[in-house]
Amino acid sequence: MRAGLERALRGPARLSHARIRQSADTLDAVVFVDAGSLLEAEGRLRDACRELLAEDGELSGWDLRCCEADPWIALGLHALPSRP
């Protein structure tokens, strides 16, 4: 999974850290992506997940159930400055 994410992420974004836990019927991952902004990181990761979940992808047949960045983006919190 990690190697697949690293291959699927498009530059200049890159995988900074990933913690992946997989069982027979679930896969949980916490992924940190280095990118120019939260929106860019979320977009690149979304595209990478689509590639992995595609019919011929490494995770074909799996479903993406939740992305925790989505609430941040929906609430506009991605635009908050990281420093006061």
PDB file of N, CA, C and O in Angstrom:
ATOM      1  N   MET A   1       0.822  -1.192   0.000  1.00  0.00           N
ATOM      2  CA  MET A   1       0.000   0.000   0.000  1.00  0.00           C
ATOM      3  C   MET A   1       0.866   1.256   0.000  1.00  0.00           C
ATOM      4  O   MET A   1       0.626   2.150  -0.767  1.00  0.00           O
ATOM      5  N   ARG A   2       1.856   1.311   0.884  1.00  0.00           N
ATOM      6  CA  ARG A   2       2.713   2.502   0.945  1.00  0.00           C
ATOM      7  C   ARG A   2       3.426   2.724  -0.386  1.00  0.00           C
ATOM      8  O   ARG A   2       3.457   3.835  -0.908  1.00  0.00           O
ATOM      9  N   ALA A   3       4.000   1.670  -0.942  1.00  0.00           N
ATOM     10  CA  ALA A   3       4.698   1.794  -2.216  1.00  0.00           C
ATOM     11  C   ALA A   3       3.738   2.242  -3.315  1.00  0.00           C
ATOM     12  O   ALA A   3       4.099   3.056  -4.159  1.00  0.00           O
ATOM     13  N   GLY A   4       2.511   1.744  -3.286  1.00  0.00           N
ATOM     14  CA  GLY A   4       1.514   2.159  -4.261  1.00  0.00           C
ATOM     15  C   GLY A   4       1.176   3.628  -4.137  1.00  0.00           C
ATOM     16  O   GLY A   4       1.054   4.334  -5.137  1.00  0.00           O
ATOM     17  N   LEU A   5       1.048   4.121  -2.913  1.00  0.00           N
ATOM     18  CA  LEU A   5       0.796   5.553  -2.697  1.00  0.00           C
ATOM     19  C   LEU A   5       1.967   6.392  -3.193  1.00  0.00           C
ATOM     20  O   LEU A   5       1.767   7.421  -3.831  1.00  0.00           O
ATOM     21  N   GLU A   6       3.179   5.954  -2.889  1.00  0.00           N
ATOM     22  CA  GLU A   6       4.355   6.704  -3.331  1.00  0.00           C
ATOM     23  C   GLU A   6       4.415   6.786  -4.852  1.00  0.00           C
ATOM     24  O   GLU A   6       4.749   7.824  -5.409  1.00  0.00           O
ATOM     25  N   ARG A   7       4.067   5.693  -5.537  1.00  0.00           N
ATOM     26  CA  ARG A   7       4.062   5.693  -7.007  1.00  0.00           C
ATOM     27  C   ARG A   7       2.929   6.556  -7.562  1.00  0.00           C
ATOM     28  O   ARG A   7       3.103   7.249  -8.560  1.00  0.00           O
ATOM     29  N   ALA A   8       1.764   6.510  -6.920  1.00  0.00           N
ATOM     30  CA  ALA A   8       0.583   7.180  -7.459  1.00  0.00           C
ATOM     31  C   ALA A   8       0.563   8.684  -7.197  1.00  0.00           C
ATOM     32  O   ALA A   8      -0.075   9.432  -7.945  1.00  0.00           O
ATOM     33  N   LEU A   9       1.228   9.151  -6.147  1.00  0.00           N
ATOM     34  CA  LEU A   9       1.259  10.596  -5.883  1.00  0.00           C
ATOM     35  C   LEU A   9       2.048  11.298  -6.973  1.00  0.00           C
ATOM     36  O   LEU A   9       3.111  10.840  -7.371  1.00  0.00           O
ATOM     37  N   ARG A  10       1.519  12.383  -7.458  1.00  0.00           N
ATOM     38  CA  ARG A  10       2.184  13.143  -8.524  1.00  0.00           C
ATOM     39  C   ARG A  10       2.947  14.312  -7.918  1.00  0.00           C
ATOM     40  O   ARG A  10       2.445  15.022  -7.053  1.00  0.00           O
ATOM     41  N   GLY A  11       4.157  14.513  -8.398  1.00  0.00           N
ATOM     42  CA  GLY A  11       4.989  15.622  -7.933  1.00  0.00           C
ATOM     43  C   GLY A  11       4.381  16.953  -8.271  1.00  0.00           C
ATOM     44  O   GLY A  11       3.558  17.027  -9.165  1.00  0.00           O
ATOM     45  N   PRO A  12       4.725  17.959  -7.537  1.00  0.00           N
ATOM     46  CA  PRO A  12       5.778  17.975  -6.525  1.00  0.00           C
ATOM     47  C   PRO A  12       5.327  17.439  -5.168  1.00  0.00           C
ATOM     48  O   PRO A  12       6.120  17.381  -4.244  1.00  0.00           O
ATOM     49  N   ALA A  13       4.049  17.035  -5.033  1.00  0.00           N
ATOM     50  CA  ALA A  13       3.605  16.444  -3.771  1.00  0.00           C
ATOM     51  C   ALA A  13       4.327  15.115  -3.559  1.00  0.00           C
ATOM     52  O   ALA A  13       4.674  14.427  -4.512  1.00  0.00           O
ATOM     53  N   ARG A  14       4.553  14.780  -2.287  1.00  0.00           N
ATOM     54  CA  ARG A  14       5.196  13.499  -1.993  1.00  0.00           C
ATOM     55  C   ARG A  14       4.686  12.979  -0.654  1.00  0.00           C
ATOM     56  O   ARG A  14       4.230  13.741   0.199  1.00  0.00           O
ATOM     57  N   LEU A  15       4.775  11.686  -0.495  1.00  0.00           N
ATOM     58  CA  LEU A  15       4.367  11.036   0.738  1.00  0.00           C
ATOM     59  C   LEU A  15       5.412  11.323   1.810  1.00  0.00           C
ATOM     60  O   LEU A  15       6.589  11.031   1.631  1.00  0.00           O
ATOM     61  N   SER A  16       4.985  11.932   2.887  1.00  0.00           N
ATOM     62  CA  SER A  16       5.894  12.252   3.976  1.00  0.00           C
ATOM     63  C   SER A  16       5.900  11.137   5.012  1.00  0.00           C
ATOM     64  O   SER A  16       6.952  10.720   5.479  1.00  0.00           O
ATOM     65  N   HIS A  17       4.708  10.653   5.366  1.00  0.00           N
ATOM     66  CA  HIS A  17       4.585   9.627   6.400  1.00  0.00           C
ATOM     67  C   HIS A  17       3.282   8.882   6.177  1.00  0.00           C
ATOM     68  O   HIS A  17       2.278   9.493   5.799  1.00  0.00           O
ATOM     69  N   ALA A  18       3.289   7.598   6.403  1.00  0.00           N
ATOM     70  CA  ALA A  18       2.063   6.803   6.313  1.00  0.00           C
ATOM     71  C   ALA A  18       2.090   5.724   7.379  1.00  0.00           C
ATOM     72  O   ALA A  18       3.101   5.062   7.581  1.00  0.00           O
ATOM     73  N   ARG A  19       0.994   5.600   8.067  1.00  0.00           N
ATOM     74  CA  ARG A  19       0.816   4.512   9.027  1.00  0.00           C
ATOM     75  C   ARG A  19      -0.376   3.706   8.537  1.00  0.00           C
ATOM     76  O   ARG A  19      -1.478   4.240   8.418  1.00  0.00           O
ATOM     77  N   ILE A  20      -0.162   2.447   8.228  1.00  0.00           N
ATOM     78  CA  ILE A  20      -1.173   1.621   7.586  1.00  0.00           C
ATOM     79  C   ILE A  20      -1.417   0.370   8.424  1.00  0.00           C
ATOM     80  O   ILE A  20      -0.470  -0.308   8.819  1.00  0.00           O
ATOM     81  N   ARG A  21      -2.695   0.105   8.680  1.00  0.00           N
ATOM     82  CA  ARG A  21      -3.092  -1.098   9.418  1.00  0.00           C
ATOM     83  C   ARG A  21      -4.109  -1.842   8.567  1.00  0.00           C
ATOM     84  O   ARG A  21      -5.145  -1.286   8.201  1.00  0.00           O
ATOM     85  N   GLN A  22      -3.817  -3.072   8.240  1.00  0.00           N
ATOM     86  CA  GLN A  22      -4.690  -3.847   7.363  1.00  0.00           C
ATOM     87  C   GLN A  22      -5.069  -5.166   8.019  1.00  0.00           C
ATOM     88  O   GLN A  22      -4.237  -5.838   8.610  1.00  0.00           O
ATOM     89  N   SER A  23      -6.356  -5.507   7.903  1.00  0.00           N
ATOM     90  CA  SER A  23      -6.832  -6.820   8.318  1.00  0.00           C
ATOM     91  C   SER A  23      -7.489  -7.454   7.097  1.00  0.00           C
ATOM     92  O   SER A  23      -7.412  -6.920   5.993  1.00  0.00           O
ATOM     93  N   ALA A  24      -8.168  -8.552   7.298  1.00  0.00           N
ATOM     94  CA  ALA A  24      -8.776  -9.260   6.163  1.00  0.00           C
ATOM     95  C   ALA A  24      -9.810  -8.407   5.428  1.00  0.00           C
ATOM     96  O   ALA A  24      -9.924  -8.478   4.210  1.00  0.00           O
ATOM     97  N   ASP A  25     -10.561  -7.576   6.168  1.00  0.00           N
ATOM     98  CA  ASP A  25     -11.637  -6.825   5.512  1.00  0.00           C
ATOM     99  C   ASP A  25     -11.575  -5.315   5.698  1.00  0.00           C
ATOM    100  O   ASP A  25     -12.468  -4.597   5.272  1.00  0.00           O
ATOM    101  N   THR A  26     -10.534  -4.806   6.332  1.00  0.00           N
ATOM    102  CA  THR A  26     -10.391  -3.352   6.492  1.00  0.00           C
ATOM    103  C   THR A  26      -8.942  -2.935   6.287  1.00  0.00           C
ATOM    104  O   THR A  26      -8.012  -3.718   6.473  1.00  0.00           O
ATOM    105  N   LEU A  27      -8.798  -1.687   5.917  1.00  0.00           N
ATOM    106  CA  LEU A  27      -7.485  -1.077   5.792  1.00  0.00           C
ATOM    107  C   LEU A  27      -7.635   0.342   6.311  1.00  0.00           C
ATOM    108  O   LEU A  27      -8.475   1.093   5.817  1.00  0.00           O
ATOM    109  N   ASP A  28      -6.908   0.682   7.342  1.00  0.00           N
ATOM    110  CA  ASP A  28      -6.916   2.027   7.899  1.00  0.00           C
ATOM    111  C   ASP A  28      -5.553   2.644   7.646  1.00  0.00           C
ATOM    112  O   ASP A  28      -4.528   1.994   7.872  1.00  0.00           O
ATOM    113  N   ALA A  29      -5.556   3.880   7.185  1.00  0.00           N
ATOM    114  CA  ALA A  29      -4.288   4.551   6.905  1.00  0.00           C
ATOM    115  C   ALA A  29      -4.347   5.999   7.374  1.00  0.00           C
ATOM    116  O   ALA A  29      -5.366   6.668   7.209  1.00  0.00           O
ATOM    117  N   VAL A  30      -3.269   6.436   7.967  1.00  0.00           N
ATOM    118  CA  VAL A  30      -3.070   7.851   8.282  1.00  0.00           C
ATOM    119  C   VAL A  30      -1.917   8.282   7.392  1.00  0.00           C
ATOM    120  O   VAL A  30      -0.824   7.711   7.455  1.00  0.00           O
ATOM    121  N   VAL A  31      -2.176   9.270   6.540  1.00  0.00           N
ATOM    122  CA  VAL A  31      -1.211   9.647   5.526  1.00  0.00           C
ATOM    123  C   VAL A  31      -0.922  11.143   5.616  1.00  0.00           C
ATOM    124  O   VAL A  31      -1.848  11.950   5.693  1.00  0.00           O
ATOM    125  N   PHE A  32       0.351  11.484   5.619  1.00  0.00           N
ATOM    126  CA  PHE A  32       0.777  12.874   5.576  1.00  0.00           C
ATOM    127  C   PHE A  32       1.452  13.106   4.233  1.00  0.00           C
ATOM    128  O   PHE A  32       2.367  12.376   3.859  1.00  0.00           O
ATOM    129  N   VAL A  33       0.993  14.127   3.527  1.00  0.00           N
ATOM    130  CA  VAL A  33       1.509  14.442   2.201  1.00  0.00           C
ATOM    131  C   VAL A  33       2.147  15.821   2.241  1.00  0.00           C
ATOM    132  O   VAL A  33       1.535  16.783   2.712  1.00  0.00           O
ATOM    133  N   ASP A  34       3.392  15.917   1.775  1.00  0.00           N
ATOM    134  CA  ASP A  34       4.044  17.216   1.621  1.00  0.00           C
ATOM    135  C   ASP A  34       3.597  17.818   0.307  1.00  0.00           C
ATOM    136  O   ASP A  34       3.739  17.196  -0.757  1.00  0.00           O
ATOM    137  N   ALA A  35       3.020  19.019   0.377  1.00  0.00           N
ATOM    138  CA  ALA A  35       2.549  19.710  -0.817  1.00  0.00           C
ATOM    139  C   ALA A  35       2.516  21.194  -0.512  1.00  0.00           C
ATOM    140  O   ALA A  35       2.724  21.615   0.632  1.00  0.00           O
ATOM    141  N   GLY A  36       2.217  21.981  -1.521  1.00  0.00           N
ATOM    142  CA  GLY A  36       2.197  23.432  -1.365  1.00  0.00           C
ATOM    143  C   GLY A  36       1.063  23.942  -0.500  1.00  0.00           C
ATOM    144  O   GLY A  36       1.159  25.017   0.084  1.00  0.00           O
ATOM    145  N   SER A  37      -0.020  23.178  -0.397  1.00  0.00           N
ATOM    146  CA  SER A  37      -1.175  23.586   0.403  1.00  0.00           C
ATOM    147  C   SER A  37      -1.987  22.358   0.780  1.00  0.00           C
ATOM    148  O   SER A  37      -1.791  21.272   0.214  1.00  0.00           O
ATOM    149  N   LEU A  38      -2.913  22.534   1.717  1.00  0.00           N
ATOM    150  CA  LEU A  38      -3.791  21.440   2.106  1.00  0.00           C
ATOM    151  C   LEU A  38      -4.638  20.988   0.922  1.00  0.00           C
ATOM    152  O   LEU A  38      -4.816  19.795   0.697  1.00  0.00           O
ATOM    153  N   LEU A  39      -5.133  21.937   0.139  1.00  0.00           N
ATOM    154  CA  LEU A  39      -5.952  21.576  -1.019  1.00  0.00           C
ATOM    155  C   LEU A  39      -5.158  20.770  -2.043  1.00  0.00           C
ATOM    156  O   LEU A  39      -5.662  19.801  -2.608  1.00  0.00           O
ATOM    157  N   GLU A  40      -3.916  21.152  -2.278  1.00  0.00           N
ATOM    158  CA  GLU A  40      -3.079  20.394  -3.214  1.00  0.00           C
ATOM    159  C   GLU A  40      -2.817  18.991  -2.674  1.00  0.00           C
ATOM    160  O   GLU A  40      -2.924  17.999  -3.401  1.00  0.00           O
ATOM    161  N   ALA A  41      -2.484  18.894  -1.389  1.00  0.00           N
ATOM    162  CA  ALA A  41      -2.225  17.592  -0.785  1.00  0.00           C
ATOM    163  C   ALA A  41      -3.464  16.706  -0.867  1.00  0.00           C
ATOM    164  O   ALA A  41      -3.369  15.532  -1.239  1.00  0.00           O
ATOM    165  N   GLU A  42      -4.624  17.262  -0.550  1.00  0.00           N
ATOM    166  CA  GLU A  42      -5.866  16.498  -0.595  1.00  0.00           C
ATOM    167  C   GLU A  42      -6.176  16.053  -2.022  1.00  0.00           C
ATOM    168  O   GLU A  42      -6.558  14.910  -2.255  1.00  0.00           O
ATOM    169  N   GLY A  43      -5.975  16.933  -2.972  1.00  0.00           N
ATOM    170  CA  GLY A  43      -6.243  16.598  -4.376  1.00  0.00           C
ATOM    171  C   GLY A  43      -5.318  15.520  -4.893  1.00  0.00           C
ATOM    172  O   GLY A  43      -5.748  14.574  -5.561  1.00  0.00           O
ATOM    173  N   ARG A  44      -4.040  15.631  -4.585  1.00  0.00           N
ATOM    174  CA  ARG A  44      -3.063  14.628  -5.036  1.00  0.00           C
ATOM    175  C   ARG A  44      -3.336  13.279  -4.381  1.00  0.00           C
ATOM    176  O   ARG A  44      -3.237  12.237  -5.024  1.00  0.00           O
ATOM    177  N   LEU A  45      -3.687  13.299  -3.086  1.00  0.00           N
ATOM    178  CA  LEU A  45      -3.985  12.051  -2.403  1.00  0.00           C
ATOM    179  C   LEU A  45      -5.277  11.435  -2.940  1.00  0.00           C
ATOM    180  O   LEU A  45      -5.358  10.221  -3.131  1.00  0.00           O
ATOM    181  N   ARG A  46      -6.273  12.267  -3.213  1.00  0.00           N
ATOM    182  CA  ARG A  46      -7.525  11.771  -3.807  1.00  0.00           C
ATOM    183  C   ARG A  46      -7.253  11.078  -5.136  1.00  0.00           C
ATOM    184  O   ARG A  46      -7.726   9.964  -5.386  1.00  0.00           O
ATOM    185  N   ASP A  47      -6.452  11.714  -5.982  1.00  0.00           N
ATOM    186  CA  ASP A  47      -6.120  11.127  -7.282  1.00  0.00           C
ATOM    187  C   ASP A  47      -5.351   9.814  -7.118  1.00  0.00           C
ATOM    188  O   ASP A  47      -5.591   8.851  -7.840  1.00  0.00           O
ATOM    189  N   ALA A  48      -4.423   9.788  -6.158  1.00  0.00           N
ATOM    190  CA  ALA A  48      -3.647   8.571  -5.908  1.00  0.00           C
ATOM    191  C   ALA A  48      -4.565   7.442  -5.427  1.00  0.00           C
ATOM    192  O   ALA A  48      -4.430   6.295  -5.866  1.00  0.00           O
ATOM    193  N   CYS A  49      -5.512   7.770  -4.550  1.00  0.00           N
ATOM    194  CA  CYS A  49      -6.451   6.749  -4.065  1.00  0.00           C
ATOM    195  C   CYS A  49      -7.323   6.242  -5.197  1.00  0.00           C
ATOM    196  O   CYS A  49      -7.581   5.032  -5.291  1.00  0.00           O
ATOM    197  N   ARG A  50      -7.778   7.128  -6.066  1.00  0.00           N
ATOM    198  CA  ARG A  50      -8.576   6.692  -7.222  1.00  0.00           C
ATOM    199  C   ARG A  50      -7.787   5.715  -8.087  1.00  0.00           C
ATOM    200  O   ARG A  50      -8.321   4.722  -8.570  1.00  0.00           O
ATOM    201  N   GLU A  51      -6.514   6.018  -8.276  1.00  0.00           N
ATOM    202  CA  GLU A  51      -5.658   5.127  -9.074  1.00  0.00           C
ATOM    203  C   GLU A  51      -5.512   3.765  -8.400  1.00  0.00           C
ATOM    204  O   GLU A  51      -5.609   2.721  -9.050  1.00  0.00           O
ATOM    205  N   LEU A  52      -5.298   3.755  -7.098  1.00  0.00           N
ATOM    206  CA  LEU A  52      -5.147   2.501  -6.373  1.00  0.00           C
ATOM    207  C   LEU A  52      -6.444   1.689  -6.346  1.00  0.00           C
ATOM    208  O   LEU A  52      -6.417   0.466  -6.348  1.00  0.00           O
ATOM    209  N   LEU A  53      -7.594   2.388  -6.314  1.00  0.00           N
ATOM    210  CA  LEU A  53      -8.896   1.724  -6.236  1.00  0.00           C
ATOM    211  C   LEU A  53      -9.487   1.384  -7.602  1.00  0.00           C
ATOM    212  O   LEU A  53     -10.523   0.724  -7.686  1.00  0.00           O
ATOM    213  N   ALA A  54      -8.835   1.814  -8.667  1.00  0.00           N
ATOM    214  CA  ALA A  54      -9.342   1.559 -10.022  1.00  0.00           C
ATOM    215  C   ALA A  54      -9.419   0.059 -10.281  1.00  0.00           C
ATOM    216  O   ALA A  54      -8.827  -0.753  -9.573  1.00  0.00           O
ATOM    217  N   GLU A  55     -10.128  -0.288 -11.326  1.00  0.00           N
ATOM    218  CA  GLU A  55     -10.347  -1.698 -11.661  1.00  0.00           C
ATOM    219  C   GLU A  55      -9.043  -2.489 -11.763  1.00  0.00           C
ATOM    220  O   GLU A  55      -8.972  -3.643 -11.365  1.00  0.00           O
ATOM    221  N   ASP A  56      -7.995  -1.861 -12.285  1.00  0.00           N
ATOM    222  CA  ASP A  56      -6.710  -2.547 -12.413  1.00  0.00           C
ATOM    223  C   ASP A  56      -5.710  -2.097 -11.350  1.00  0.00           C
ATOM    224  O   ASP A  56      -4.530  -2.385 -11.440  1.00  0.00           O
ATOM    225  N   GLY A  57      -6.194  -1.396 -10.313  1.00  0.00           N
ATOM    226  CA  GLY A  57      -5.320  -0.879  -9.272  1.00  0.00           C
ATOM    227  C   GLY A  57      -4.974  -1.901  -8.206  1.00  0.00           C
ATOM    228  O   GLY A  57      -5.574  -2.971  -8.110  1.00  0.00           O
ATOM    229  N   GLU A  58      -4.012  -1.536  -7.409  1.00  0.00           N
ATOM    230  CA  GLU A  58      -3.518  -2.397  -6.335  1.00  0.00           C
ATOM    231  C   GLU A  58      -4.613  -2.751  -5.323  1.00  0.00           C
ATOM    232  O   GLU A  58      -4.591  -3.822  -4.723  1.00  0.00           O
ATOM    233  N   LEU A  59      -5.581  -1.841  -5.129  1.00  0.00           N
ATOM    234  CA  LEU A  59      -6.668  -2.061  -4.172  1.00  0.00           C
ATOM    235  C   LEU A  59      -8.013  -2.208  -4.879  1.00  0.00           C
ATOM    236  O   LEU A  59      -9.054  -1.847  -4.333  1.00  0.00           O
ATOM    237  N   SER A  60      -8.001  -2.752  -6.066  1.00  0.00           N
ATOM    238  CA  SER A  60      -9.226  -2.975  -6.825  1.00  0.00           C
ATOM    239  C   SER A  60     -10.225  -3.768  -5.984  1.00  0.00           C
ATOM    240  O   SER A  60      -9.858  -4.733  -5.325  1.00  0.00           O
ATOM    241  N   GLY A  61     -11.476  -3.319  -5.972  1.00  0.00           N
ATOM    242  CA  GLY A  61     -12.516  -3.988  -5.199  1.00  0.00           C
ATOM    243  C   GLY A  61     -12.723  -3.400  -3.816  1.00  0.00           C
ATOM    244  O   GLY A  61     -13.696  -3.704  -3.148  1.00  0.00           O
ATOM    245  N   TRP A  62     -11.814  -2.549  -3.368  1.00  0.00           N
ATOM    246  CA  TRP A  62     -11.957  -1.877  -2.077  1.00  0.00           C
ATOM    247  C   TRP A  62     -12.717  -0.576  -2.279  1.00  0.00           C
ATOM    248  O   TRP A  62     -12.783  -0.037  -3.379  1.00  0.00           O
ATOM    249  N   ASP A  63     -13.274  -0.017  -1.201  1.00  0.00           N
ATOM    250  CA  ASP A  63     -13.977   1.265  -1.222  1.00  0.00           C
ATOM    251  C   ASP A  63     -13.314   2.222  -0.251  1.00  0.00           C
ATOM    252  O   ASP A  63     -12.915   1.825   0.845  1.00  0.00           O
ATOM    253  N   LEU A  64     -13.229   3.488  -0.639  1.00  0.00           N
ATOM    254  CA  LEU A  64     -12.751   4.533   0.264  1.00  0.00           C
ATOM    255  C   LEU A  64     -13.958   5.029   1.055  1.00  0.00           C
ATOM    256  O   LEU A  64     -14.910   5.541   0.484  1.00  0.00           O
ATOM    257  N   ARG A  65     -13.926   4.876   2.355  1.00  0.00           N
ATOM    258  CA  ARG A  65     -15.083   5.207   3.201  1.00  0.00           C
ATOM    259  C   ARG A  65     -14.994   6.595   3.821  1.00  0.00           C
ATOM    260  O   ARG A  65     -16.005   7.215   4.079  1.00  0.00           O
ATOM    261  N   CYS A  66     -13.795   7.061   4.112  1.00  0.00           N
ATOM    262  CA  CYS A  66     -13.670   8.311   4.852  1.00  0.00           C
ATOM    263  C   CYS A  66     -12.335   8.970   4.541  1.00  0.00           C
ATOM    264  O   CYS A  66     -11.316   8.297   4.439  1.00  0.00           O
ATOM    265  N   CYS A  67     -12.382  10.281   4.388  1.00  0.00           N
ATOM    266  CA  CYS A  67     -11.162  11.069   4.267  1.00  0.00           C
ATOM    267  C   CYS A  67     -11.280  12.209   5.265  1.00  0.00           C
ATOM    268  O   CYS A  67     -12.176  13.037   5.147  1.00  0.00           O
ATOM    269  N   GLU A  68     -10.418  12.246   6.250  1.00  0.00           N
ATOM    270  CA  GLU A  68     -10.540  13.229   7.320  1.00  0.00           C
ATOM    271  C   GLU A  68     -10.243  14.660   6.890  1.00  0.00           C
ATOM    272  O   GLU A  68     -10.615  15.584   7.572  1.00  0.00           O
ATOM    273  N   ALA A  69      -9.570  14.850   5.771  1.00  0.00           N
ATOM    274  CA  ALA A  69      -9.330  16.220   5.303  1.00  0.00           C
ATOM    275  C   ALA A  69     -10.616  16.853   4.795  1.00  0.00           C
ATOM    276  O   ALA A  69     -10.757  18.061   4.810  1.00  0.00           O
ATOM    277  N   ASP A  70     -11.576  16.049   4.371  1.00  0.00           N
ATOM    278  CA  ASP A  70     -12.821  16.582   3.811  1.00  0.00           C
ATOM    279  C   ASP A  70     -13.536  17.573   4.731  1.00  0.00           C
ATOM    280  O   ASP A  70     -13.954  18.633   4.275  1.00  0.00           O
ATOM    281  N   PRO A  71     -13.710  17.288   6.041  1.00  0.00           N
ATOM    282  CA  PRO A  71     -14.374  18.273   6.905  1.00  0.00           C
ATOM    283  C   PRO A  71     -13.607  19.590   6.980  1.00  0.00           C
ATOM    284  O   PRO A  71     -14.205  20.663   7.031  1.00  0.00           O
ATOM    285  N   TRP A  72     -12.277  19.517   7.008  1.00  0.00           N
ATOM    286  CA  TRP A  72     -11.480  20.745   7.054  1.00  0.00           C
ATOM    287  C   TRP A  72     -11.745  21.601   5.828  1.00  0.00           C
ATOM    288  O   TRP A  72     -11.908  22.815   5.921  1.00  0.00           O
ATOM    289  N   ILE A  73     -11.775  20.964   4.679  1.00  0.00           N
ATOM    290  CA  ILE A  73     -11.990  21.700   3.440  1.00  0.00           C
ATOM    291  C   ILE A  73     -13.410  22.243   3.387  1.00  0.00           C
ATOM    292  O   ILE A  73     -13.635  23.395   3.033  1.00  0.00           O
ATOM    293  N   ALA A  74     -14.391  21.430   3.779  1.00  0.00           N
ATOM    294  CA  ALA A  74     -15.789  21.855   3.754  1.00  0.00           C
ATOM    295  C   ALA A  74     -16.030  23.048   4.678  1.00  0.00           C
ATOM    296  O   ALA A  74     -16.823  23.937   4.371  1.00  0.00           O
ATOM    297  N   LEU A  75     -15.337  23.081   5.801  1.00  0.00           N
ATOM    298  CA  LEU A  75     -15.509  24.169   6.762  1.00  0.00           C
ATOM    299  C   LEU A  75     -14.626  25.378   6.457  1.00  0.00           C
ATOM    300  O   LEU A  75     -14.704  26.386   7.145  1.00  0.00           O
ATOM    301  N   GLY A  76     -13.789  25.271   5.457  1.00  0.00           N
ATOM    302  CA  GLY A  76     -12.900  26.377   5.120  1.00  0.00           C
ATOM    303  C   GLY A  76     -11.703  26.496   6.025  1.00  0.00           C
ATOM    304  O   GLY A  76     -10.992  27.492   5.997  1.00  0.00           O
ATOM    305  N   LEU A  77     -11.451  25.506   6.864  1.00  0.00           N
ATOM    306  CA  LEU A  77     -10.336  25.581   7.814  1.00  0.00           C
ATOM    307  C   LEU A  77      -8.992  25.434   7.135  1.00  0.00           C
ATOM    308  O   LEU A  77      -7.963  25.769   7.737  1.00  0.00           O
ATOM    309  N   HIS A  78      -8.977  24.943   5.900  1.00  0.00           N
ATOM    310  CA  HIS A  78      -7.704  24.802   5.188  1.00  0.00           C
ATOM    311  C   HIS A  78      -7.064  26.152   4.898  1.00  0.00           C
ATOM    312  O   HIS A  78      -5.885  26.241   4.658  1.00  0.00           O
ATOM    313  N   ALA A  79      -7.868  27.212   4.950  1.00  0.00           N
ATOM    314  CA  ALA A  79      -7.362  28.545   4.627  1.00  0.00           C
ATOM    315  C   ALA A  79      -6.814  29.276   5.836  1.00  0.00           C
ATOM    316  O   ALA A  79      -6.267  30.362   5.714  1.00  0.00           O
ATOM    317  N   LEU A  80      -6.973  28.699   7.043  1.00  0.00           N
ATOM    318  CA  LEU A  80      -6.470  29.366   8.224  1.00  0.00           C
ATOM    319  C   LEU A  80      -4.949  29.403   8.209  1.00  0.00           C
ATOM    320  O   LEU A  80      -4.311  28.441   7.793  1.00  0.00           O
ATOM    321  N   PRO A  81      -4.368  30.494   8.656  1.00  0.00           N
ATOM    322  CA  PRO A  81      -2.897  30.544   8.700  1.00  0.00           C
ATOM    323  C   PRO A  81      -2.363  29.538   9.717  1.00  0.00           C
ATOM    324  O   PRO A  81      -2.990  29.246  10.720  1.00  0.00           O
ATOM    325  N   SER A  82      -1.176  29.009   9.429  1.00  0.00           N
ATOM    326  CA  SER A  82      -0.593  28.043  10.341  1.00  0.00           C
ATOM    327  C   SER A  82       0.081  28.719  11.522  1.00  0.00           C
ATOM    328  O   SER A  82       0.375  28.089  12.514  1.00  0.00           O
ATOM    329  N   ARG A  83       0.286  30.021  11.421  1.00  0.00           N
ATOM    330  CA  ARG A  83       0.869  30.801  12.528  1.00  0.00           C
ATOM    331  C   ARG A  83       0.047  32.062  12.718  1.00  0.00           C
ATOM    332  O   ARG A  83      -0.483  32.620  11.771  1.00  0.00           O
ATOM    333  N   PRO A  84      -0.044  32.511  13.966  1.00  0.00           N
ATOM    334  CA  PRO A  84      -0.796  33.752  14.203  1.00  0.00           C
ATOM    335  C   PRO A  84      -0.145  34.964  13.582  1.00  0.00           C
ATOM    336  O   PRO A  84       0.997  34.991  13.282  1.00  0.00           O
TER     337      PRO A  84
END
